[in-house]
mmCIF file of C-alpha atoms in Angstrom:
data_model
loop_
_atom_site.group_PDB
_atom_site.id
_atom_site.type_symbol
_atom_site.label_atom_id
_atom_site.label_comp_id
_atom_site.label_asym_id
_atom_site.label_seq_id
_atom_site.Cartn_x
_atom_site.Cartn_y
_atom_site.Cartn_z
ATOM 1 C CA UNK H 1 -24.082 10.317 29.994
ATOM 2 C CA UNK H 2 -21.092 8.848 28.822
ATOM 3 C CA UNK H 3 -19.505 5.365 30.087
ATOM 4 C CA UNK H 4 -16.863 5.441 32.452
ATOM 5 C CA UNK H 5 -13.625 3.818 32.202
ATOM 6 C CA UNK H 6 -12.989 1.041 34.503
ATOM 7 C CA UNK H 7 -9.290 2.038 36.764
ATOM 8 C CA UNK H 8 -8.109 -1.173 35.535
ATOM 9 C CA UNK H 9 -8.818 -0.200 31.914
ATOM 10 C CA UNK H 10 -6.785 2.813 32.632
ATOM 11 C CA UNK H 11 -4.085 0.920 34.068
ATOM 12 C CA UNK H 12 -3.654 -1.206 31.616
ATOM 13 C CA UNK H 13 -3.549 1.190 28.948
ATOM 14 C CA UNK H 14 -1.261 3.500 30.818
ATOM 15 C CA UNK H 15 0.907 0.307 31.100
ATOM 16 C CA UNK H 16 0.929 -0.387 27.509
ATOM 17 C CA UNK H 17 1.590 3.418 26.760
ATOM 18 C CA UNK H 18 5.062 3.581 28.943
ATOM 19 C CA UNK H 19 5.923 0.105 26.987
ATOM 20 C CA UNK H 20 5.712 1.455 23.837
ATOM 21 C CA UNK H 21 7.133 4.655 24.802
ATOM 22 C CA UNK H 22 9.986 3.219 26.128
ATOM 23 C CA UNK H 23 10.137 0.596 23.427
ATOM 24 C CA UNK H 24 10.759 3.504 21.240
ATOM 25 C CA UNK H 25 13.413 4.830 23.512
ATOM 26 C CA UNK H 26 15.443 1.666 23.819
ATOM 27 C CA UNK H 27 15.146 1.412 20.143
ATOM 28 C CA UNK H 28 16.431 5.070 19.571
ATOM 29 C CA UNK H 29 19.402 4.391 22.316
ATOM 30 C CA UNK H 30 20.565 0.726 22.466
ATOM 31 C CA UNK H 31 19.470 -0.347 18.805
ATOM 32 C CA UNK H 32 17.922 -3.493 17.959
ATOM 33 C CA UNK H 33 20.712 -6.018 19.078
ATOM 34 C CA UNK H 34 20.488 -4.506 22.397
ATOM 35 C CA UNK H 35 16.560 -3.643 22.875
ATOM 36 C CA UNK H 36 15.048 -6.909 24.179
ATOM 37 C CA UNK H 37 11.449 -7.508 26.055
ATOM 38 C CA UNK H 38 12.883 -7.407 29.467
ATOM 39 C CA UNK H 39 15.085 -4.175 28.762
ATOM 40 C CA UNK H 40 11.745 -2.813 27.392
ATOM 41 C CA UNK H 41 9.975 -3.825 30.740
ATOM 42 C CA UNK H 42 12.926 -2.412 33.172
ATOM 43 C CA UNK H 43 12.797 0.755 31.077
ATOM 44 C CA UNK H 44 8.833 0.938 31.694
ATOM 45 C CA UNK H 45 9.120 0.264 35.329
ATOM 46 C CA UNK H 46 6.917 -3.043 34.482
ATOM 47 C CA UNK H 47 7.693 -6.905 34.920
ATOM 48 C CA UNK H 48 8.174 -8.660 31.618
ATOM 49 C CA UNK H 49 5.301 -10.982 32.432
ATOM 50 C CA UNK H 50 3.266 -7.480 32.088
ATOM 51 C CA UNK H 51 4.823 -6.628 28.895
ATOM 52 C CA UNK H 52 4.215 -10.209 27.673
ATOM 53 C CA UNK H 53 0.996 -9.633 28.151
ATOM 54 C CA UNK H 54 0.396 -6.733 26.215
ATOM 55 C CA UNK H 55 2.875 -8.067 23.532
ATOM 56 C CA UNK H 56 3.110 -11.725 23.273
ATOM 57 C CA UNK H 57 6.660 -11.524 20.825
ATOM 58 C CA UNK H 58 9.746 -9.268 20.556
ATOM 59 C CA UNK H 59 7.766 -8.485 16.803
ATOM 60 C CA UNK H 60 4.635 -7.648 18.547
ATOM 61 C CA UNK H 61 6.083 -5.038 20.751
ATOM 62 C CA UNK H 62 8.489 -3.432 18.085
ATOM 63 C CA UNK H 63 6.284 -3.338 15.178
ATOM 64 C CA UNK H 64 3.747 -1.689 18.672
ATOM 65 C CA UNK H 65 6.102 0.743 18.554
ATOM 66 C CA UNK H 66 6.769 1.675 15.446
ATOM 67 C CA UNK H 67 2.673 2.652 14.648
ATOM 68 C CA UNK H 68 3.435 4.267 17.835
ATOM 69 C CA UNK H 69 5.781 6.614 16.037
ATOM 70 C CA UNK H 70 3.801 6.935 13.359
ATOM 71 C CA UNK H 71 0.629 8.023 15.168
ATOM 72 C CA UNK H 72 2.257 10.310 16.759
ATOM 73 C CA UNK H 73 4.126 11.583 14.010
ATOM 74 C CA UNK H 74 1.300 12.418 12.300
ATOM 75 C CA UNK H 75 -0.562 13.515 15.291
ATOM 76 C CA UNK H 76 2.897 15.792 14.866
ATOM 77 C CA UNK H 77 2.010 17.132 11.789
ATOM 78 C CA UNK H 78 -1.812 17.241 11.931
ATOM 79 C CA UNK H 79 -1.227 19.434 15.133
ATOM 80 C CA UNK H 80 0.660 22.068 13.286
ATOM 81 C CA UNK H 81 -0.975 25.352 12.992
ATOM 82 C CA UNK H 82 -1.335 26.846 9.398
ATOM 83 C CA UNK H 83 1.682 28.323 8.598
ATOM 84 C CA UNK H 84 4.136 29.311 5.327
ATOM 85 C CA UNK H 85 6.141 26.870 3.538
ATOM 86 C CA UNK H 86 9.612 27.341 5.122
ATOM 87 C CA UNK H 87 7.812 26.667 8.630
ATOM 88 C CA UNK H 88 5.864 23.561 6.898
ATOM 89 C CA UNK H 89 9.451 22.312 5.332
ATOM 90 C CA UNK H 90 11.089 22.575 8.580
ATOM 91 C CA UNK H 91 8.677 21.048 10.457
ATOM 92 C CA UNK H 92 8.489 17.972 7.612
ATOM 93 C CA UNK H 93 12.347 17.878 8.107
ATOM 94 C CA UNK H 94 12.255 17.908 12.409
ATOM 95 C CA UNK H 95 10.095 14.473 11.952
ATOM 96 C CA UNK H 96 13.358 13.304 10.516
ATOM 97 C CA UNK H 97 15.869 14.458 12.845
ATOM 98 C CA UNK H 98 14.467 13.312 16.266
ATOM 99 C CA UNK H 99 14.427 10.159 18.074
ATOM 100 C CA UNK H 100 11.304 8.922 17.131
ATOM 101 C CA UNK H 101 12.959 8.481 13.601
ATOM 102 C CA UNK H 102 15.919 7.145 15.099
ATOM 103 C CA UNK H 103 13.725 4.302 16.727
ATOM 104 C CA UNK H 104 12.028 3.510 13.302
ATOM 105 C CA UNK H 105 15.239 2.990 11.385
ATOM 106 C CA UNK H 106 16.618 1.097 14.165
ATOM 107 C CA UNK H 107 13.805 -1.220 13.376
ATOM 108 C CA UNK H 108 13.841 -0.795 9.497
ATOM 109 C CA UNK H 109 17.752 -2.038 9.871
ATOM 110 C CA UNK H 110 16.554 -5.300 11.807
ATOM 111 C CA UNK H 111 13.660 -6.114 9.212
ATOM 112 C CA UNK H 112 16.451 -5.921 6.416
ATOM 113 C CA UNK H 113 17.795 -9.114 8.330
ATOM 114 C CA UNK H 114 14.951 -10.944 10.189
ATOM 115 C CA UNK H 115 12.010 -12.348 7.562
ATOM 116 C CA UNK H 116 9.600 -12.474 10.479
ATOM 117 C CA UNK H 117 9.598 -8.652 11.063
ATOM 118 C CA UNK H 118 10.348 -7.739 7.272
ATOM 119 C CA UNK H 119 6.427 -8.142 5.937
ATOM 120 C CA UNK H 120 5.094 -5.921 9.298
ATOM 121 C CA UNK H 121 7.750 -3.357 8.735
ATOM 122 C CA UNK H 122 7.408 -2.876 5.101
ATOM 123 C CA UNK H 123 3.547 -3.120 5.403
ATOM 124 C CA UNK H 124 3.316 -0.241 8.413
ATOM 125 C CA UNK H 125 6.129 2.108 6.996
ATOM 126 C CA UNK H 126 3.827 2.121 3.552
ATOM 127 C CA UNK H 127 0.994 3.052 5.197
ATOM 128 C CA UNK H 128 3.352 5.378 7.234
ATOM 129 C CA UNK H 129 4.627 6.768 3.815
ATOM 130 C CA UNK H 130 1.041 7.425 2.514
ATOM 131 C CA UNK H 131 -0.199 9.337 5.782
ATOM 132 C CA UNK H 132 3.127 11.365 5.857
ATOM 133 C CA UNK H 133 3.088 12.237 2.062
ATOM 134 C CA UNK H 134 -0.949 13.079 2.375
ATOM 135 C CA UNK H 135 -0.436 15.316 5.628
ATOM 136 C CA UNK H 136 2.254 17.126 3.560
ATOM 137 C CA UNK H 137 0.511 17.832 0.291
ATOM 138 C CA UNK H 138 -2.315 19.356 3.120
ATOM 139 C CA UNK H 139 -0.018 21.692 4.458
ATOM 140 C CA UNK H 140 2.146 22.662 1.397
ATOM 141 C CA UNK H 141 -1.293 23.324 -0.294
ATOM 142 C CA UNK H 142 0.035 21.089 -3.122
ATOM 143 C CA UNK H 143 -2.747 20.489 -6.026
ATOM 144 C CA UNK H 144 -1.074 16.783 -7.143
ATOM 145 C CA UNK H 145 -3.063 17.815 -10.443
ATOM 146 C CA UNK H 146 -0.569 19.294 -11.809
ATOM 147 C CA UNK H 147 2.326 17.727 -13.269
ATOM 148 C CA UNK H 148 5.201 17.244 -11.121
ATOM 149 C CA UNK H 149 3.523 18.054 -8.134
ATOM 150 C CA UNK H 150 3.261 14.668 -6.753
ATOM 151 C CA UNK H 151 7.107 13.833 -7.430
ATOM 152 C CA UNK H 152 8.393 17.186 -5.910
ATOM 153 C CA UNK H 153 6.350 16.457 -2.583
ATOM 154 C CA UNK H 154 7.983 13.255 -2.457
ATOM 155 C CA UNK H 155 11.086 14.289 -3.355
ATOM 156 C CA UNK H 156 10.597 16.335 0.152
ATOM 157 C CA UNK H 157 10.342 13.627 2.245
ATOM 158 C CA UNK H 158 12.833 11.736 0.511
ATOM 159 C CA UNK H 159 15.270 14.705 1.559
ATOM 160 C CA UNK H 160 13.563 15.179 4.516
ATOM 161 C CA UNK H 161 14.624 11.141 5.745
ATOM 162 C CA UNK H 162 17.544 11.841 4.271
ATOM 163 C CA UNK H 163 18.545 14.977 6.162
ATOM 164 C CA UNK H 164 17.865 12.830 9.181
ATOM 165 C CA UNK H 165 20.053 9.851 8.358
ATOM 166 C CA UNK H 166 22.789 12.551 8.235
ATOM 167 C CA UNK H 167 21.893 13.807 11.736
ATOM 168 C CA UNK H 168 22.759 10.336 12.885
ATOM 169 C CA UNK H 169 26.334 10.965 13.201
ATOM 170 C CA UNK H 170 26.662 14.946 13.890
ATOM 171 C CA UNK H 171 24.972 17.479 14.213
ATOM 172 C CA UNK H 172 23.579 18.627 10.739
ATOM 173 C CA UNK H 173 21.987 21.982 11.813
ATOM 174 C CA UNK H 174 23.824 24.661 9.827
ATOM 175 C CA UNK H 175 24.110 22.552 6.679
ATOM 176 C CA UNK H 176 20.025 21.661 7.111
ATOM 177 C CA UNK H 177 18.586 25.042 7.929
ATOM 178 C CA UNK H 178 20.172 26.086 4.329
ATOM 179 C CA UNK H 179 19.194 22.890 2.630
ATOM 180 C CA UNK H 180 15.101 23.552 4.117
ATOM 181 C CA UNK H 181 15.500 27.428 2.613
ATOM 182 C CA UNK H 182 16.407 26.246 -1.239
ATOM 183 C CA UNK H 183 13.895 23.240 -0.617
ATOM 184 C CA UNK H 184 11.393 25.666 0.118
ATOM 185 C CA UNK H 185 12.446 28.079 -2.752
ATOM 186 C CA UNK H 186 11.906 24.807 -4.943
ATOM 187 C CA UNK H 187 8.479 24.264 -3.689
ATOM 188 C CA UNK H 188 7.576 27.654 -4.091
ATOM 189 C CA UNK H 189 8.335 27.506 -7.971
ATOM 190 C CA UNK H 190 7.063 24.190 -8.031
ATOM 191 C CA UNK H 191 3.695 24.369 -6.298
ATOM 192 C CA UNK H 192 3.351 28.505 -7.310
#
């Protein structure tokens, strides 16, 4: 029989979820200048004291929520059923477009300019990058074997971010729905 999880374990991990959920959606709506601990805890419905606890530093709870992103942008992507290439390239390009990516760059601007988030930000959206550009050569049914393979893939989620810094501003939706049908034309010659 399994073990059973204390309520206060629950609590506290429910607690923890809403903080980094709504770290992420401060992030995506106020920016860095204007996403602090205590915003963060309001948002949550929590005391700061609570969120302290859970993340000691302004660092601990960003960086939190940024491998929150990422988990569940590749929970995202793992979760898609088996599907064609255009559906697979729009799919890559919709991680891009939404506010978890807003949130991320929000935090990718502030590491640019603080040295004490730079290292965690540049380590996790590496290990970010590899997940992503792994899940994608799974879907795409890309054999990195052959030549070019690799580069075109990337070149995909290169677009793909790109794309999404575009969305930033207006509303991109025409323009990207043609760009994702001659991407996936390219992949189609590319990966056969």
């Amino acid at each position: 029989m399994g073990a059973v999880t204390p309520p206060k374990q629950d609590r506290s991990r429910a607690t923890r979820q809403r903080l980094l959920a709504s770290a992420v959606a401060c992030l995506a709506e106020r920016g860095w200048a204007g996403s602090t601990v205590s915003v963060v805890a309001e948002h949550a419905g929590v005391s700061r004291g609570a969120a302290q606890h859970h993340f000691p530093t302004r660092e601990d709870l960003f960086t939190g929520a940024v491998e929150y992103v990422a988990e569940e942008r590749s929970a995202a992507l793992r979760a898609l059923p088996v599907q064609g290439r255009a559906e697979v390239v729009a799919a890559l390009v919709d991680l891009y477009t939404g506010p978890l990516f807003r949130a991320a760059l929000q935090l990718w601007v502030a590491a640019s300019n603080e040295d004490q988030l730079r290292p965690r930000v540049t380590e996790l959206e590496a290990r970010v990058g590899r997940e992503t550009h792994r899940i994608a050569v799974e879907l795409l049914g890309a054999d990195e074997t052959r030549p070019g393979v690799r580069e075109t893939v990337q070149g995909l989620l290169d677009m793909a971010r790109g794309l999404g810094l575009a969305n930033l501003l207006t509303d991109d939706t025409a323009r990207r729905r043609r760009v994702v049908t001659q991407w996936t034309t390219l992949l189609d010659d590319t990966l056969g």
